[in-house]
Every structure is written in structure tokens, then in C-alpha cells.
CSV table of C-alpha atoms in Angstrom, one decimal:
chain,number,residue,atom,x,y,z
G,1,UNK,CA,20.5,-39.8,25.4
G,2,UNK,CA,21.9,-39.4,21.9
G,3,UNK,CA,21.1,-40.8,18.5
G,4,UNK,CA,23.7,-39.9,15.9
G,5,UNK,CA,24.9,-37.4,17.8
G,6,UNK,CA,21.8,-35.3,18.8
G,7,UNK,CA,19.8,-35.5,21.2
G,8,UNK,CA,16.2,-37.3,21.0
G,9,UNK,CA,15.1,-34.2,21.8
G,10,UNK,CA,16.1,-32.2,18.9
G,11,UNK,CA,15.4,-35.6,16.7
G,12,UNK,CA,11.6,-34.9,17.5
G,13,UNK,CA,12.0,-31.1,17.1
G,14,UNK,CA,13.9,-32.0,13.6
G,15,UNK,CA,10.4,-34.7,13.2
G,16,UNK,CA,7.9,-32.6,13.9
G,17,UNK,CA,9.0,-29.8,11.8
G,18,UNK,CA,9.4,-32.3,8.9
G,19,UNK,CA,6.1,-33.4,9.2
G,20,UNK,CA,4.0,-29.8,9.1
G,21,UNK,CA,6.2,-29.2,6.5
G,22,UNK,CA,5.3,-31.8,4.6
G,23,UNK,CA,1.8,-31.1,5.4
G,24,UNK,CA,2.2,-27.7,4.3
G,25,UNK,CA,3.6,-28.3,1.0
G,26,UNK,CA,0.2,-31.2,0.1
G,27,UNK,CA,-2.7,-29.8,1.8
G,28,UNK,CA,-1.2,-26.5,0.9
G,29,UNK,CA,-1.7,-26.8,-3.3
G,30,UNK,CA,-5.3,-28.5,-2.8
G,31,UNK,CA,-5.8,-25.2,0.1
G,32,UNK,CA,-5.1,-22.8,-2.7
G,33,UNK,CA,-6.7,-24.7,-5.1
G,34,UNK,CA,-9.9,-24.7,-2.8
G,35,UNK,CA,-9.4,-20.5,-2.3
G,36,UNK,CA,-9.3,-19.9,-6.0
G,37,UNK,CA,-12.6,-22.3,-6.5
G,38,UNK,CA,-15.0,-19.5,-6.9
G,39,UNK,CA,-12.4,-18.1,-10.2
G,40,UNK,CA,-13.8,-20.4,-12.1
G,41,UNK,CA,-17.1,-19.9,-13.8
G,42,UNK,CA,-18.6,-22.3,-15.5
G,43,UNK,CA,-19.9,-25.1,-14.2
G,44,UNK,CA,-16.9,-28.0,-16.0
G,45,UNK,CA,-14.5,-25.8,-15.0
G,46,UNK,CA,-15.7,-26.2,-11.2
G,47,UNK,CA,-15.6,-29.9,-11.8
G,48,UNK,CA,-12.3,-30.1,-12.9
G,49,UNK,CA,-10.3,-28.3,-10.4
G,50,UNK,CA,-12.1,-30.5,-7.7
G,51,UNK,CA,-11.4,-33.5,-9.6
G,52,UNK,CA,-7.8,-32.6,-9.6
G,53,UNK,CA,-7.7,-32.5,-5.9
G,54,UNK,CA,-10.4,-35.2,-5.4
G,55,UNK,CA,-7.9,-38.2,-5.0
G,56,UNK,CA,-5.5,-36.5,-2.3
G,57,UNK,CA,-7.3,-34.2,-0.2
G,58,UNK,CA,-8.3,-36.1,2.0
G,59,UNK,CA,-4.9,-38.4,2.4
G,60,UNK,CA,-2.6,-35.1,2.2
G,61,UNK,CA,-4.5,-34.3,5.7
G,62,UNK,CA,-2.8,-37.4,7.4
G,63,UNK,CA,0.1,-35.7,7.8
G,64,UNK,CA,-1.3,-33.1,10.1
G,65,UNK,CA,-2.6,-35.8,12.3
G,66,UNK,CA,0.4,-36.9,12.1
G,67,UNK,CA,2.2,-34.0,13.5
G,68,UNK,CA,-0.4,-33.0,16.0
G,69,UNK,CA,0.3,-36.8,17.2
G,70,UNK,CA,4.3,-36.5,16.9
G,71,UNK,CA,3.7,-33.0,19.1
G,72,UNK,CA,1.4,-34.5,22.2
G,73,UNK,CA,4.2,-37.7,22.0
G,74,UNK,CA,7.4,-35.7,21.7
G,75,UNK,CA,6.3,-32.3,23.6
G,76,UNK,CA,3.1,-32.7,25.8
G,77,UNK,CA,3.3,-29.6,27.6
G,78,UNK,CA,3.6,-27.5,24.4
G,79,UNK,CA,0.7,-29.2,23.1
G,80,UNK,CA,-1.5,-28.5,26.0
G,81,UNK,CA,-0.2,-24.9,26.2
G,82,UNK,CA,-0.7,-24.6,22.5
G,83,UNK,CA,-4.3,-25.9,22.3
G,84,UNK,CA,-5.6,-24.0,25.3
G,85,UNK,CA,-3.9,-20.8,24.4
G,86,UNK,CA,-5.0,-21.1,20.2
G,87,UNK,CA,-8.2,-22.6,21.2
G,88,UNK,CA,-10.7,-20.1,19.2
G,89,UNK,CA,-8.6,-20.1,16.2
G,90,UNK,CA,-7.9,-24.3,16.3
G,91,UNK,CA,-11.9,-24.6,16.8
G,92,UNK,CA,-11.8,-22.3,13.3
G,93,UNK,CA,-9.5,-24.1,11.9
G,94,UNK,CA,-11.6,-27.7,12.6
G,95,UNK,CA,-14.5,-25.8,11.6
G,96,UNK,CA,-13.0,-25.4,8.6
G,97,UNK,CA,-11.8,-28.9,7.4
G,98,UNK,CA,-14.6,-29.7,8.6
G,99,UNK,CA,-17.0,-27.6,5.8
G,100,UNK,CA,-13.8,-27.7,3.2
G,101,UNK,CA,-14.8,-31.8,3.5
G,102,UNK,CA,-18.6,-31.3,3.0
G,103,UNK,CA,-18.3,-29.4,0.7
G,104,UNK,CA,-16.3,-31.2,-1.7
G,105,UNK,CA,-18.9,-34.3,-1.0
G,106,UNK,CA,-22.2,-32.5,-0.9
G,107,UNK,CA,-21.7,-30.3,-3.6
G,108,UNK,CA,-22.6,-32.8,-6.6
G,109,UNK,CA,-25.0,-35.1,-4.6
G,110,UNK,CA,-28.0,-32.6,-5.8
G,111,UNK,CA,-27.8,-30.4,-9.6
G,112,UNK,CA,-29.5,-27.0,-8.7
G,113,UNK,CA,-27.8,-23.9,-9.2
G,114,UNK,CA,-28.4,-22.5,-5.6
G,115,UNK,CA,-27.3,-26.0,-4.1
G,116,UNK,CA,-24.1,-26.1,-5.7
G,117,UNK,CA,-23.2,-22.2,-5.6
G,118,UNK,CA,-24.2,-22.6,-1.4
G,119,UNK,CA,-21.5,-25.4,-1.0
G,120,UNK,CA,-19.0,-23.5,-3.8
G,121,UNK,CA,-19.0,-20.2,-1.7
G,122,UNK,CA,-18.5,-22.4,2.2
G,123,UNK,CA,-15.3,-24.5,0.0
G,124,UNK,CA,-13.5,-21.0,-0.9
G,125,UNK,CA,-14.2,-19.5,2.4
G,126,UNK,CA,-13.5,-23.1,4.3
G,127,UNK,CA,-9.8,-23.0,1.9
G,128,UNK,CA,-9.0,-19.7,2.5
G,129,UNK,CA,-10.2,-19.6,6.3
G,130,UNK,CA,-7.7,-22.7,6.6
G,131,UNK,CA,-4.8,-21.2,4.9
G,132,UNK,CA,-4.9,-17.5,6.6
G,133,UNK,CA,-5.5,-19.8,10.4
G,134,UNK,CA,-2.2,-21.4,9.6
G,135,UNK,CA,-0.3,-18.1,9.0
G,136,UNK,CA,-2.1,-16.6,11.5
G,137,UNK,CA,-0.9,-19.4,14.4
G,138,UNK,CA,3.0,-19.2,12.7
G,139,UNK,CA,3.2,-15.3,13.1
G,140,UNK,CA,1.8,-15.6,17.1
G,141,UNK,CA,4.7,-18.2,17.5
G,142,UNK,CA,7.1,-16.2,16.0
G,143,UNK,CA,6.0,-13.2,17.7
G,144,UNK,CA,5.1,-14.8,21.0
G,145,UNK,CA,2.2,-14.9,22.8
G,146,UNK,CA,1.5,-14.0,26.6
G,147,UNK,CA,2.2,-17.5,28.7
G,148,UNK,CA,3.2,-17.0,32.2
G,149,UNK,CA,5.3,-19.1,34.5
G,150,UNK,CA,2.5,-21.7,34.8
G,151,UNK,CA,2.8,-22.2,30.9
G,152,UNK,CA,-0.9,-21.0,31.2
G,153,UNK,CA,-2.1,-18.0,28.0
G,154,UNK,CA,-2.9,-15.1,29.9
G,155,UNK,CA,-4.0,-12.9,26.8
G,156,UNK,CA,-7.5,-13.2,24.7
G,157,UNK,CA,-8.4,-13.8,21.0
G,158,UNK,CA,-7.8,-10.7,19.9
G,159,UNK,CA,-4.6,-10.6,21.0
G,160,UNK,CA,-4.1,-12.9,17.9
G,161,UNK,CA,-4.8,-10.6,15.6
G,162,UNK,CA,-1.4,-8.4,15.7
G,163,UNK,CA,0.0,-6.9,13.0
G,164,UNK,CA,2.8,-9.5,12.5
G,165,UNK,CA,0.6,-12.5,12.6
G,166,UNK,CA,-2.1,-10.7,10.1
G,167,UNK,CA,0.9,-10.2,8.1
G,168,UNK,CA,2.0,-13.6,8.3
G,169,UNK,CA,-1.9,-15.0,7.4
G,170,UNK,CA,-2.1,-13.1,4.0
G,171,UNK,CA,1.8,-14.3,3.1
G,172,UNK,CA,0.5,-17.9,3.6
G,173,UNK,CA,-2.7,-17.5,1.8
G,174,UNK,CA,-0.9,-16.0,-1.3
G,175,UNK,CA,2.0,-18.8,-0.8
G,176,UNK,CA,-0.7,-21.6,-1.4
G,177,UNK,CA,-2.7,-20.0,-3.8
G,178,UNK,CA,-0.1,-20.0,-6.0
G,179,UNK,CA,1.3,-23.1,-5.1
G,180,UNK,CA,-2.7,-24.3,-5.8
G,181,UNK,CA,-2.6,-23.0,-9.1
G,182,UNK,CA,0.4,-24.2,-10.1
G,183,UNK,CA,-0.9,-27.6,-9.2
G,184,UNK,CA,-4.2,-26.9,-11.0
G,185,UNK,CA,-2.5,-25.6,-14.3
G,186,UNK,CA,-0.9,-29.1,-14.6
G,187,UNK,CA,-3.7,-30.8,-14.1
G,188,UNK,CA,-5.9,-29.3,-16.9
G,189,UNK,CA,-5.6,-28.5,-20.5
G,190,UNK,CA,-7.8,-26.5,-23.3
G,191,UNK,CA,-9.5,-23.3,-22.2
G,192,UNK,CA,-9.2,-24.1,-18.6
G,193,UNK,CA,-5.2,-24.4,-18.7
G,194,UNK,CA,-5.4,-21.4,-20.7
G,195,UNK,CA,-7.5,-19.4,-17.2
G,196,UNK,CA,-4.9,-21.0,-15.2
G,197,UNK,CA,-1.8,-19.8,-16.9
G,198,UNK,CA,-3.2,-16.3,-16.4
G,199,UNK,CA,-3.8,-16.9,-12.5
G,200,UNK,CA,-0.4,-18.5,-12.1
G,201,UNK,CA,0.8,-14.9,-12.7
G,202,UNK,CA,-1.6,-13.5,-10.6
G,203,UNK,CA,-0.8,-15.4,-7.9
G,204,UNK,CA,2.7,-15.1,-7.8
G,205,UNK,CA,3.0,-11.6,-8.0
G,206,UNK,CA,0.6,-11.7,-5.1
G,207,UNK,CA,2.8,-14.3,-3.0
G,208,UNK,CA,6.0,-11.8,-4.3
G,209,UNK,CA,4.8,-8.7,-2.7
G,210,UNK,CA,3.7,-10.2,0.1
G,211,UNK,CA,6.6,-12.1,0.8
G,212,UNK,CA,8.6,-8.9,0.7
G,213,UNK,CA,6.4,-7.3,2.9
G,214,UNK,CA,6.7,-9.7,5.8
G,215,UNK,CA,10.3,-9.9,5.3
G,216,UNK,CA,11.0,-6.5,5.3
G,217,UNK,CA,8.4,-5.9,8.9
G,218,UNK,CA,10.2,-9.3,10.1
G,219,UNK,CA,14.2,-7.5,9.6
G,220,UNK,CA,12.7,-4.5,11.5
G,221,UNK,CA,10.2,-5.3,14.2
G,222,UNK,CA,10.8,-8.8,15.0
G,223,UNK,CA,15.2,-8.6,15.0
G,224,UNK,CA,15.0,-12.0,17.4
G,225,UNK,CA,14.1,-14.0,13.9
G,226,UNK,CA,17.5,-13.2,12.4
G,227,UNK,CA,19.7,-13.2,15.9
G,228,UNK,CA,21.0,-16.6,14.9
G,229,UNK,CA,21.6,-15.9,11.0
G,230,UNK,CA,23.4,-13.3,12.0
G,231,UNK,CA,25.4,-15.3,14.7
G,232,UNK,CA,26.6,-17.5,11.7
G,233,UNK,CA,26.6,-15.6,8.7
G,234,UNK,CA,27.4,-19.5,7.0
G,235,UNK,CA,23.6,-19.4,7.6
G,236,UNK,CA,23.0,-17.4,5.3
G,237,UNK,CA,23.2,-19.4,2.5
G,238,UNK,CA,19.2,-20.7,3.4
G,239,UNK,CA,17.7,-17.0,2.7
G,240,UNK,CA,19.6,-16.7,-0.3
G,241,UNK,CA,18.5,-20.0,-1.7
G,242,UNK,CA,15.2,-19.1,-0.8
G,243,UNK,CA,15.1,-15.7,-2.9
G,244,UNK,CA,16.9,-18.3,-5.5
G,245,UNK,CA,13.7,-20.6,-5.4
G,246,UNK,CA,10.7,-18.2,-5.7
G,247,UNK,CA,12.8,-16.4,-8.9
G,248,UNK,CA,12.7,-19.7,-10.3
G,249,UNK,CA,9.2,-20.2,-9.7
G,250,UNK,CA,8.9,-17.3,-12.1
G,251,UNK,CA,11.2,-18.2,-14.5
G,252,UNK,CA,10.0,-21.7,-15.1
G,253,UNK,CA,6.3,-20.1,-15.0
G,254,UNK,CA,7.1,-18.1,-17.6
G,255,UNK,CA,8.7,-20.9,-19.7
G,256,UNK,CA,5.7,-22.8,-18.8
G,257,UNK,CA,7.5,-25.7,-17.3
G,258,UNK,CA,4.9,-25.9,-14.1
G,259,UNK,CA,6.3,-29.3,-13.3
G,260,UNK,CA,9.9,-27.3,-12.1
G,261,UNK,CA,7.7,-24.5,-11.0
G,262,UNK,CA,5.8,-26.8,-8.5
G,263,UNK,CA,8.9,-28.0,-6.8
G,264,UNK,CA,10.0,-24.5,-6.3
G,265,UNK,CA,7.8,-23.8,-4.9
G,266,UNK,CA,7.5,-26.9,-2.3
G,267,UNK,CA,11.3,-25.9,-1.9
G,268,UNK,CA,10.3,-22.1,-0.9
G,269,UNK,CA,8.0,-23.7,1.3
G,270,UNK,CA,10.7,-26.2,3.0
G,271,UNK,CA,13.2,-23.3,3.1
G,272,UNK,CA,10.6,-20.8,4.8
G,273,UNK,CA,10.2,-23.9,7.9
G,274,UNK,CA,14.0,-23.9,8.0
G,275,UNK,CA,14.7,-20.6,8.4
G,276,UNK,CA,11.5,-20.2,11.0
G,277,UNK,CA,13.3,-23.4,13.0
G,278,UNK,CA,16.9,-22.8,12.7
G,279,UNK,CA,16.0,-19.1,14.6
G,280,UNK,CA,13.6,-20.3,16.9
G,281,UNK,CA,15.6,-23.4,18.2
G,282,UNK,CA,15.7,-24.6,20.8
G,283,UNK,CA,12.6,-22.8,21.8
G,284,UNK,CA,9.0,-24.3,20.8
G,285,UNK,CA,6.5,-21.0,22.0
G,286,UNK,CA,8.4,-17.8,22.9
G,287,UNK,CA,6.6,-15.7,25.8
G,288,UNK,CA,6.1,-12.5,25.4
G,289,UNK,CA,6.0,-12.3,29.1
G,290,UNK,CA,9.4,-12.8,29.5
G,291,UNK,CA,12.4,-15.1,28.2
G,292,UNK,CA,12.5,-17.4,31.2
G,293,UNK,CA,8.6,-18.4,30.4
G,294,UNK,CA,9.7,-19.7,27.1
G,295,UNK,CA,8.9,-23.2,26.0
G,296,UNK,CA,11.8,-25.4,25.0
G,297,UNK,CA,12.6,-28.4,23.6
G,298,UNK,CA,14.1,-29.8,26.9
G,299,UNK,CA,11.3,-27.9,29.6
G,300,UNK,CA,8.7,-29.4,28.1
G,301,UNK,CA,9.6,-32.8,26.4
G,302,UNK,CA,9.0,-36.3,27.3
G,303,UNK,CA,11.0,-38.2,29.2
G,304,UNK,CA,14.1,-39.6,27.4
G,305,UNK,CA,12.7,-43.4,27.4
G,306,UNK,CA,9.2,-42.0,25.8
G,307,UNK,CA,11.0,-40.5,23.0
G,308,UNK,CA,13.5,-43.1,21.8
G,309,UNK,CA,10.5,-45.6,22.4
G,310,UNK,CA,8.4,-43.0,19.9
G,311,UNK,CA,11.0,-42.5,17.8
G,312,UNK,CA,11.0,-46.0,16.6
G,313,UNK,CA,8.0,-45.8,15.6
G,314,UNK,CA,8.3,-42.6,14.3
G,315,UNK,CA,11.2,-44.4,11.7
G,316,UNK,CA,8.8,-46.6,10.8
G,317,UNK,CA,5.5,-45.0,10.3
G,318,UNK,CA,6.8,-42.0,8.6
G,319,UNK,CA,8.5,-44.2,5.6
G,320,UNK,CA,4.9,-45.8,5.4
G,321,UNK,CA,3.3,-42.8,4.7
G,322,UNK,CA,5.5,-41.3,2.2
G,323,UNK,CA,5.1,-44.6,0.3
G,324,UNK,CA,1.6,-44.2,0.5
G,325,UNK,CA,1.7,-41.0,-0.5
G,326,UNK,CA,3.5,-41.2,-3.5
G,327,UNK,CA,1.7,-44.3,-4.7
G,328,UNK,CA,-1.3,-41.9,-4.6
G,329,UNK,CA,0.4,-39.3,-6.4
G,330,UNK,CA,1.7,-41.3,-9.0
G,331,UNK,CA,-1.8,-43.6,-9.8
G,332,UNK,CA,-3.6,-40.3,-10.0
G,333,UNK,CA,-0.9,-38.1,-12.7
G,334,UNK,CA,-2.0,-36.9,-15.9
G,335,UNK,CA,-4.9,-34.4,-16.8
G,336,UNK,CA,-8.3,-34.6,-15.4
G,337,UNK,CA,-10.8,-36.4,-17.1
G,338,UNK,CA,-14.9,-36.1,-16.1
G,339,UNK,CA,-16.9,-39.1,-15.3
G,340,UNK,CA,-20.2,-40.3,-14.2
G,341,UNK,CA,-17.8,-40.9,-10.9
G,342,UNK,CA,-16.0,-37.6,-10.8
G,343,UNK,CA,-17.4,-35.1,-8.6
């Protein structure tokens, strides 16, 4: 059955990539945020930058429920292949909100030093633990990971850690520590702004090199991630508006317009999915067994009445939580201001 012209299928494939990618682009700023916490010295400083996430962590992580929801709906056998294959690092990765969330709500229950600097140190590592396990999962799907016929993972944990997916971890970490402190330098002014402007740089250039690296191991080790660019050079249009985007994000950091510099970066972000879902479609989880193992969007969907049942809901829920989202957003703008409430 169609919708529009497309199958439901490819709908949810469109949905669910929409959803992680918004995901991404929210938890990613208050992620980086989180993996520059231990940056800032004094004490205020501390305060601030988790007041300045305080009013949307917690809602930004809605939308990963939301995909991991849209997945087990739209593709069930990808989701159980998925979750038993990245088992170790999705335990991580719980582990991690789970101590990023903690921390944030522990840390100013009690005022001494060792208290606070205890739940300071398991927020950075819980942030950055969080942001390399998303890269880290990415570069494995890209790359492809050993499922066999039975759509059972035949490898181990350490097969995880390949070069690619490594790669891949440190490229995301870098992507939302900028995108973090980008976030963060709007958020604060005086002395603190001042820091942040000076980490803004640091960031980027970070997220540049790294961003050439992967690209340039991507173009020669992993040639399946450009077969379909190449297919339709019209395609290419999406890399070169990517390379547009993160140039902007420097040129509007260095005329201090953060505001322009923030949606380039979501936009680098967005274009990064695209490109990663334009050359793996129709396939969900490549097997590096062999071609015919590969998990598609039509081996291992739903049935036809499931999705265009889900999809309505899909229609309406989504909408909901955009509006939410950006009635957060916009209640909490504006600089950060300390209070007997704040964290």
C-alpha cells in the first residue's frame, strides 16, 4: 500500500530517521554541553551551564523514546536484531542517561566540594560516554556487523570497536561539543560568554578535522557509502551543502552571530542523517556476512495494516511533540539567571 506515492514502508523509514535526527540535534547541544562540564572552573560557572540545559534535558530525551518506539512498531525484527546484537554498548548507553540524570539532580542537593566534584566528573563522563556510544553504533551500521541468515549477531563486543566506528564515535563527540557550546555561549553573558567564545573555536576546529578525517577513510575504505551519490550525481548537491553549512558555522562564529551558528549546525547535523539514509536505503543493518543477510525495510517490516494503523498515530503524536517542544524552548530563551531554585 501507498501513501502519496510511497510506500508505508519507506514513510516509516523516512519517520524514524526524522525522529533520531531530531533527537540528535536536542539532546545533542545539552550532550556537548554536559562533555565540556568539567571546562568550567568555578563553581557559578558550573551552575550556569547546567541551568542552561536544566529546562530541556530531560524533555529533548522524548524523542529517543520516541524513535526506539517508531523502530519496534515500524521494524520489529531490526529492533530485536539491533538490541541483541548492540546489547553491551545499549546497556552503556542506559547506564549513561542514567548517571547523566543523577547527576544533574544530586549534584546541588548537598554543598561540599568532594560531593559536587564526584557527581561533576560521572556528568562529563556520562555526556561524553553518551555521545561517542551513538557514533560508535552509526559507524557499526554503516560498516556492518556480522548477522547471519537467522538475523542472529554472530560477532562479540569487540568487534565494535573497528576502526571506522572509533572514527565515527570521536566525529560525533566533537559534532555535539560544539553544537553544546554553541548552545551554551548563548545562553550566558559576562566572563562566562567570554570562556565560551574561546571554546566555540576550540570545538569547531575539533569537529573540522575530524569531520575530514572520517570523510576522507569513508571515500576510501567504505566506497558502498557513496555507490548511490555516485549513481545520481544530482545527489550531490546534499555533500556540497553540507561543506556549505559547517563553513557557515565558522563564519557566523566568527561574526559572533551564535543564533545562525546554532542552526548550522542542526543543519550539518540533518544533512549528515540524509546523506547516511539516502546511501543506505533501502537497507536498515548491512551484514557483513554477506548481502543477502541484509536487513531491509520490506524483510523485516510490519505488516502493511500495522503500519498505516501506526502511521496515524504517528501524524498525530509527532506534531504534539514538536509543539511541546518549542513551547519549552521558547518559555525558557534568554540568558541564564541563578536562583534559590536553579540547580
Amino acid at each position: 500500500m501507498t501513501f502519496l506515492g510511497i510506500d508505508y514502508q519507506t514513510w516509516w523509514f523516512l519517520l524514524i530517521g526524522a525522529v533520531f535526527t531530531g533527537y540528535i540535534i536536542l539532546d545533542g547541544f545539552d550532550l556537548g554541553a554536559g562533555a565540556l562540564h568539567l571546562f568550567f572552573v568555578k563553581e557559578q560557572s558550573r551552575r550556569i551551564v547546567l541551568n542552561a540545559i536544566g529546562p530541556v534535558w530531560d524533555g529533548n530525551e522524548v524523542w529517543i523514546v520516541i524513535g526506539g518506539g517508531a523502530l519496534f512498531a515500524g521494524f520489529p525484527v531490526v529492533y530485536a536484531t539491533m538490541l541483541s546484537a548492540f546489547y553491551v554498548p545499549f546497556m552503556l548507553f542506559l547506564l549513561g542517561i542514567i548517571f547523566r540524570a543523577i547527576s544533574i539532580e544530586f549534584r546541588s542537593k548537598e554543598p561540599m566540594f568532594w560531593w559536587r566534584r564526584m557527581w561533576d566528573i560521572c556528568y562529563t563522563c556520562s555526556s561524553a560516554l553518551i555521545a561517542f556510544l551513538l557514533g560508535l553504533i552509526l559507524g557499526n551500521v554503516i560498516e556492518g556487523i556480522n548477522v547471519g541468515p537467522d538475523h542472529v549477531f554472530h560477532g562479540s563486543f569487540l568487534d565494535f570497536f573497528n576502526m571506522y566506528a572509533i572514527l565515527m564515535g570521536i566525529t560525533t563527540l566533537a559534532l555535539l561539543m560544539m553544537h553544546g557550546a554553541i548552545y551554551l555561549v548563548m545562553k550566558t553573558e559576562d566572563r562566562l560568554y567570554a570562556k565560551l567564545t574561546i571554546l566555540v573555536r576550540d570545538t569547531t576546529i575539533f569537529f573540522v578535522i575530524m569531520i575530514l578525517l572520517t570523510s576522507f577513510y569513508t571515500l576510501l575504505y567504505e566506497p558502498h557509502m557513496a555507490k548511490v551519490i555516485r549513481s545520481f550525481p544530482e545527489l550531490f548537491v546534499i555533500p556540497v551543502m553540507m561543506v556549505l553549512a559547517i563553513a557557515n558555522i565558522t563564519r557566523q562564529i566568527t561574526k559572533r552571530k551564535y543564533i545562525y551558528a546554532f542552526v548550522s549546525s542542526a543543519v550539518t547535523i540533518s544533512l549528515l542523517m540524509i546523506l547516511v539514509a539516502i546511501e543506505l536505503y533501502p537497507n536498515m543493518l548491512l551484514s557483513s556476512q554477506s548481502p543477502a543477510n541484509h536487513l531491509t525495510i520490506y524483510n523485516s517490516s510490519s505488516s502493511e495494516k500495522t503500519l498505516g494503523i501506526m502511521l496515524t498515530f504517528a501524524a498525530i503524536g509527532v506534531p504534539l511533540v514538536v509543539g511541546y517542544t518549542t513551547f519549552v524552548f521558547m518559555t525558557f530563551k534568554g540568558k541564564v539567571k541563578l536562583d534559590e531554585m536553579s540547580y
